[in-house]
Short mmCIF file of C-alpha atoms in Angstrom, two decimals:
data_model
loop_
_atom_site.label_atom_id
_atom_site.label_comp_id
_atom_site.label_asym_id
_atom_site.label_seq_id
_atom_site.Cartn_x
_atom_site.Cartn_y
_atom_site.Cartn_z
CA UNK A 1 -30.20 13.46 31.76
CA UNK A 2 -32.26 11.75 28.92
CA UNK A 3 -31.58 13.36 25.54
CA UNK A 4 -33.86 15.89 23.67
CA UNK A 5 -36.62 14.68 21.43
CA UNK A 6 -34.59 14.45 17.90
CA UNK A 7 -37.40 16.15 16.17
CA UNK A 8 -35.03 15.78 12.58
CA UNK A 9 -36.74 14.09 9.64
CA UNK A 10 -36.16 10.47 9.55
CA UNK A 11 -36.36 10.15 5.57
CA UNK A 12 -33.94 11.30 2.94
CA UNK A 13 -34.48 11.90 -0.59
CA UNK A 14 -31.20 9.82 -0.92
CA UNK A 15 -29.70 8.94 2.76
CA UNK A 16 -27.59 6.56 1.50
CA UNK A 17 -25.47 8.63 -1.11
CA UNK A 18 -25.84 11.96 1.48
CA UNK A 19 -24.17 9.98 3.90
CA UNK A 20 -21.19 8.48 1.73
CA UNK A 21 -20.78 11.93 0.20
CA UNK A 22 -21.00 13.15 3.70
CA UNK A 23 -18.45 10.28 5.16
CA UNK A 24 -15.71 11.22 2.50
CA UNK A 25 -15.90 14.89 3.07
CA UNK A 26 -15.10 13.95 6.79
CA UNK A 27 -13.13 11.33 5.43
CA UNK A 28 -10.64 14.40 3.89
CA UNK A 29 -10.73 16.85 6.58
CA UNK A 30 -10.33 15.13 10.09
CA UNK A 31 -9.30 11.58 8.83
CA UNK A 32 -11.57 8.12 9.36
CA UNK A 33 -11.03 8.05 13.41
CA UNK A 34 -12.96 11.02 13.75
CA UNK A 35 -16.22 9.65 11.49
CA UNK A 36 -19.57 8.66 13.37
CA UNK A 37 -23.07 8.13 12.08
CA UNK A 38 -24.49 10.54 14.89
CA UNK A 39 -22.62 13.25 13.53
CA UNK A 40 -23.14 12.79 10.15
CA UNK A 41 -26.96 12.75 10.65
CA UNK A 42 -26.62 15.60 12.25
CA UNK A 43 -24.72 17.10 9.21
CA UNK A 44 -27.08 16.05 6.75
CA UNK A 45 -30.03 16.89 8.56
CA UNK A 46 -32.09 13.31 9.70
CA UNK A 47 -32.45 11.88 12.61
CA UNK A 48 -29.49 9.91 14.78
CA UNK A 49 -31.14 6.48 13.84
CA UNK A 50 -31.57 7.16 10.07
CA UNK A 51 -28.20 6.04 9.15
CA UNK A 52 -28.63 2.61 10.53
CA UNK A 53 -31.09 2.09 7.92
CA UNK A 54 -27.92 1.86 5.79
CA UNK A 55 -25.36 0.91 7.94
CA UNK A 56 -25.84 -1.10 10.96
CA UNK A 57 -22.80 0.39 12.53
CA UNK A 58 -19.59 2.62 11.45
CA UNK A 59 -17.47 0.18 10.06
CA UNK A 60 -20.21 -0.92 7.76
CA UNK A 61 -20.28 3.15 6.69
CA UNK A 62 -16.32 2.32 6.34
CA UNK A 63 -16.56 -0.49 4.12
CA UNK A 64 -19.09 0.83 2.11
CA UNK A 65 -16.85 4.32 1.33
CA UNK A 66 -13.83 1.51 0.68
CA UNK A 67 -15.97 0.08 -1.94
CA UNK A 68 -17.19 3.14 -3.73
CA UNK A 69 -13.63 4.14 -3.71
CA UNK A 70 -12.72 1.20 -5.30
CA UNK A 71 -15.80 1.83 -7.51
CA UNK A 72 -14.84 5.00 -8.28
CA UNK A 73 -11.24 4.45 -9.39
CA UNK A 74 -12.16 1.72 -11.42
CA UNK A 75 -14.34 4.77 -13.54
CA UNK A 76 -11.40 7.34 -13.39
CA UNK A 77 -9.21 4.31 -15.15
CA UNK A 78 -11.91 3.44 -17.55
CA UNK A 79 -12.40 6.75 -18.67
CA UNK A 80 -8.54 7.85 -18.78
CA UNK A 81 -7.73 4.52 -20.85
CA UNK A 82 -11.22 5.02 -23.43
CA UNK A 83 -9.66 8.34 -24.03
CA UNK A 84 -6.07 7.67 -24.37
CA UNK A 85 -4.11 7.25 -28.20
CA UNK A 86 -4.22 3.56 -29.51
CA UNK A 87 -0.55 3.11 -29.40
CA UNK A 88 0.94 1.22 -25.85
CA UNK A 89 2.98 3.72 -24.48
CA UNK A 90 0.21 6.51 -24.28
CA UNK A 91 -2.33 3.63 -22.86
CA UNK A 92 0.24 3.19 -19.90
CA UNK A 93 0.90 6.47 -19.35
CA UNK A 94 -2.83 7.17 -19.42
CA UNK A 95 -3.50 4.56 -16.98
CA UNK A 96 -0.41 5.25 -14.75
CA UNK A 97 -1.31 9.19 -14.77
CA UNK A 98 -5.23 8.44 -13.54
CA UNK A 99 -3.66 6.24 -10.63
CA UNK A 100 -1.00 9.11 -9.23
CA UNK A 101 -3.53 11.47 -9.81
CA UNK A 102 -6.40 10.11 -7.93
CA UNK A 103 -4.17 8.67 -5.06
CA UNK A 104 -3.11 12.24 -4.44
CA UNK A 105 -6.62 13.96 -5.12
CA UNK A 106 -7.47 11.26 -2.15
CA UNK A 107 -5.10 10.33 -0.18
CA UNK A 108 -7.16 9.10 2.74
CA UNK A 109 -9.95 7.46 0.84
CA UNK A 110 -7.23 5.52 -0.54
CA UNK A 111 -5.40 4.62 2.34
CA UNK A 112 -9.20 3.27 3.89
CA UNK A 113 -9.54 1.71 0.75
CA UNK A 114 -6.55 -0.56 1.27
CA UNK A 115 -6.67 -0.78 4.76
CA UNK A 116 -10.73 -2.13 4.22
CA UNK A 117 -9.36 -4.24 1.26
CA UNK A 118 -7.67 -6.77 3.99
CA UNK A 119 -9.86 -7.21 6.83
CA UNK A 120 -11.33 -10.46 7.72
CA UNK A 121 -14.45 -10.76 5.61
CA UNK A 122 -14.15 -7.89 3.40
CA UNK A 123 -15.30 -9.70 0.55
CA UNK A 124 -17.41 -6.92 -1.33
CA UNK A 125 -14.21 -4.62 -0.78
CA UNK A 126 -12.01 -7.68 -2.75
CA UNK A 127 -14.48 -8.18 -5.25
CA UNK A 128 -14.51 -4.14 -5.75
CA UNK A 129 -10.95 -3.87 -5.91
CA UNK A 130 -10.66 -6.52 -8.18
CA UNK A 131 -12.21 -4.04 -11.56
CA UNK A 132 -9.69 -1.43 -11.68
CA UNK A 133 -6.33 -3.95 -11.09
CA UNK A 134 -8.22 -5.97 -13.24
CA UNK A 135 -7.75 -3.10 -16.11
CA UNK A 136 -4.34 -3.01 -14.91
CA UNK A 137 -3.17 -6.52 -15.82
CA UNK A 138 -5.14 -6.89 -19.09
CA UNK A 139 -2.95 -3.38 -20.07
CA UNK A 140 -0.32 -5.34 -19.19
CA UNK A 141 -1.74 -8.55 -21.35
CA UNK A 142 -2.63 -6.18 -24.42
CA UNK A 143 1.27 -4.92 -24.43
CA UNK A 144 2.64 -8.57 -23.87
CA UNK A 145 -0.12 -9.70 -27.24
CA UNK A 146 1.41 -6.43 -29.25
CA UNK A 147 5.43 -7.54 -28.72
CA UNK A 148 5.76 -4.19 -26.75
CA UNK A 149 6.07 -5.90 -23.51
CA UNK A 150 8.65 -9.12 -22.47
CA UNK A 151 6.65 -12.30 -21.53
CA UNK A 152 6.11 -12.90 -18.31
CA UNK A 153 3.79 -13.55 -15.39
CA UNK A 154 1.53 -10.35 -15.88
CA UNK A 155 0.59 -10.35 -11.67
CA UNK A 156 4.06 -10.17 -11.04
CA UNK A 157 4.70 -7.36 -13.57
CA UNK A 158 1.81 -5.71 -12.50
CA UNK A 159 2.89 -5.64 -8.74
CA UNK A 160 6.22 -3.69 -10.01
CA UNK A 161 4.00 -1.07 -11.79
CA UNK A 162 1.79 -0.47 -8.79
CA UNK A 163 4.54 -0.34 -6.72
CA UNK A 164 6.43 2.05 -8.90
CA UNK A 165 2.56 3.83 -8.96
CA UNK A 166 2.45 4.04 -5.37
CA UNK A 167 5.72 4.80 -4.85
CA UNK A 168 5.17 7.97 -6.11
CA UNK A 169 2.23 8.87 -4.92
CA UNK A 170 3.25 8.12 -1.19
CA UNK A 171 5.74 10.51 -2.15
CA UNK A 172 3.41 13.36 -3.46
CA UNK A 173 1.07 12.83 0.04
CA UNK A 174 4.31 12.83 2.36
CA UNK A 175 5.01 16.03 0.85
CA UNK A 176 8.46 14.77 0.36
CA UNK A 177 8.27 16.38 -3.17
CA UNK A 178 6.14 18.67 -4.53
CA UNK A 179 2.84 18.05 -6.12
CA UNK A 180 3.55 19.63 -9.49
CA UNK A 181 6.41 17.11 -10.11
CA UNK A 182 3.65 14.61 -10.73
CA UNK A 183 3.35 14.60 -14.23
CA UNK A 184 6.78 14.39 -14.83
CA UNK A 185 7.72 11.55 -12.37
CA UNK A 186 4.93 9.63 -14.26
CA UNK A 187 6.44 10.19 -17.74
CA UNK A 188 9.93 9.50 -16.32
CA UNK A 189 7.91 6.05 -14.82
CA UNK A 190 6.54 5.20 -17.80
CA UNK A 191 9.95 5.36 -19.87
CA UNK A 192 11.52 3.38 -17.31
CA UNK A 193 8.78 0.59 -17.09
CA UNK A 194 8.14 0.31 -20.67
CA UNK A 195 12.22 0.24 -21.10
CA UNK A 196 12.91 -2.20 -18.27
CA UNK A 197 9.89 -4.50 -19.95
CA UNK A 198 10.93 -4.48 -23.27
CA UNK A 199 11.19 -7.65 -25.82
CA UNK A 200 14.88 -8.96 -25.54
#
């Protein structure tokens, strides 16, 4: 049997941000196997075709959340490391304490983003991810320039820290420990990096 006339408005005020915002909220309730652009139309109120004005298909939808997640915690970084004390130690623990927080505030926006980070041709999702690990190693580069870090191959000292970052927030979303640990596993984190890095 044909389907109904979809008598739902074509145009959106702003389609493309309704249907990200829309995409992440399914995103963080049924996970990214369950997303399709027919349902979030229907969600948001516009017809089944609208979306493709946007996104050609679902994965494009995909790649687009990856990037504004990327986007996004490139922001929460910015912000946390603007507002953080001068001296090293509180800049890391800043920047370390935005991570675990927004990998566990989104846990599977963050595993999309990663996922979406190494697929064949996922070159706006690189470039994306590039800003906040970018802010990462130039932490990194500002402590090595003060004498509060070792010299070293800042990548590769970087890669520790975000695995020591992830660590714990894979953790935290495994529910292997609780969630109000956080803090404190990040201060015990930063003690150990910053002690394990410092100038012979």
């Amino acid at each position: 049997m044909p389907d109904a006339i979809d008598d739902r408005p074509y145009h959106h005020g702003n389609l493309r941000t309704a249907l990200l915002d829309a995409a992440e909220r399914g995103l963080r309730e049924h996970g990214a196997d369950k997303l399709s652009l027919r349902d979030l139309a229907r969600e948001i109120g516009v017809s089944h075709a609208a979306p493709r004005r946007h996104f050609p298909d679902r994965q494009a939808l995909l790649d687009a959340l990856a990037e504004a997640g990327f986007a996004r915690l490139d922001r929460t970084l910015r912000t946390a490391l603007a507002d953080a004390d001068d001296d090293f130690p509180a800049r890391v623990r800043a920047g370390m304490t935005a991570y675990t927080r927004f990998a566990t505030e989104n846990p599977a926006l963050l595993e999309l983003m990663y996922t979406s980070k190494h697929r064949p041709d996922a070159t706006r999702i690189v470039k994306a991810a590039e800003a906040p690990f970018g802010l990462m190693i130039g932490l990194i580069q500002q402590g090595q320039e003060q004498g509060e870090l070792a010299t070293g191959d800042p990548d590769r000292i970087g890669i520790v820290l975000f695995a020591m970052l992830q660590g714990i927030a894979s953790i935290i979303n495994g529910n292997l420990v609780p969630a109000e640990l956080l803090d404190g596993l990040v201060d015990l984190a930063v003690d150990q990096f910053l002690r394990a890095n410092r100038p012979g």
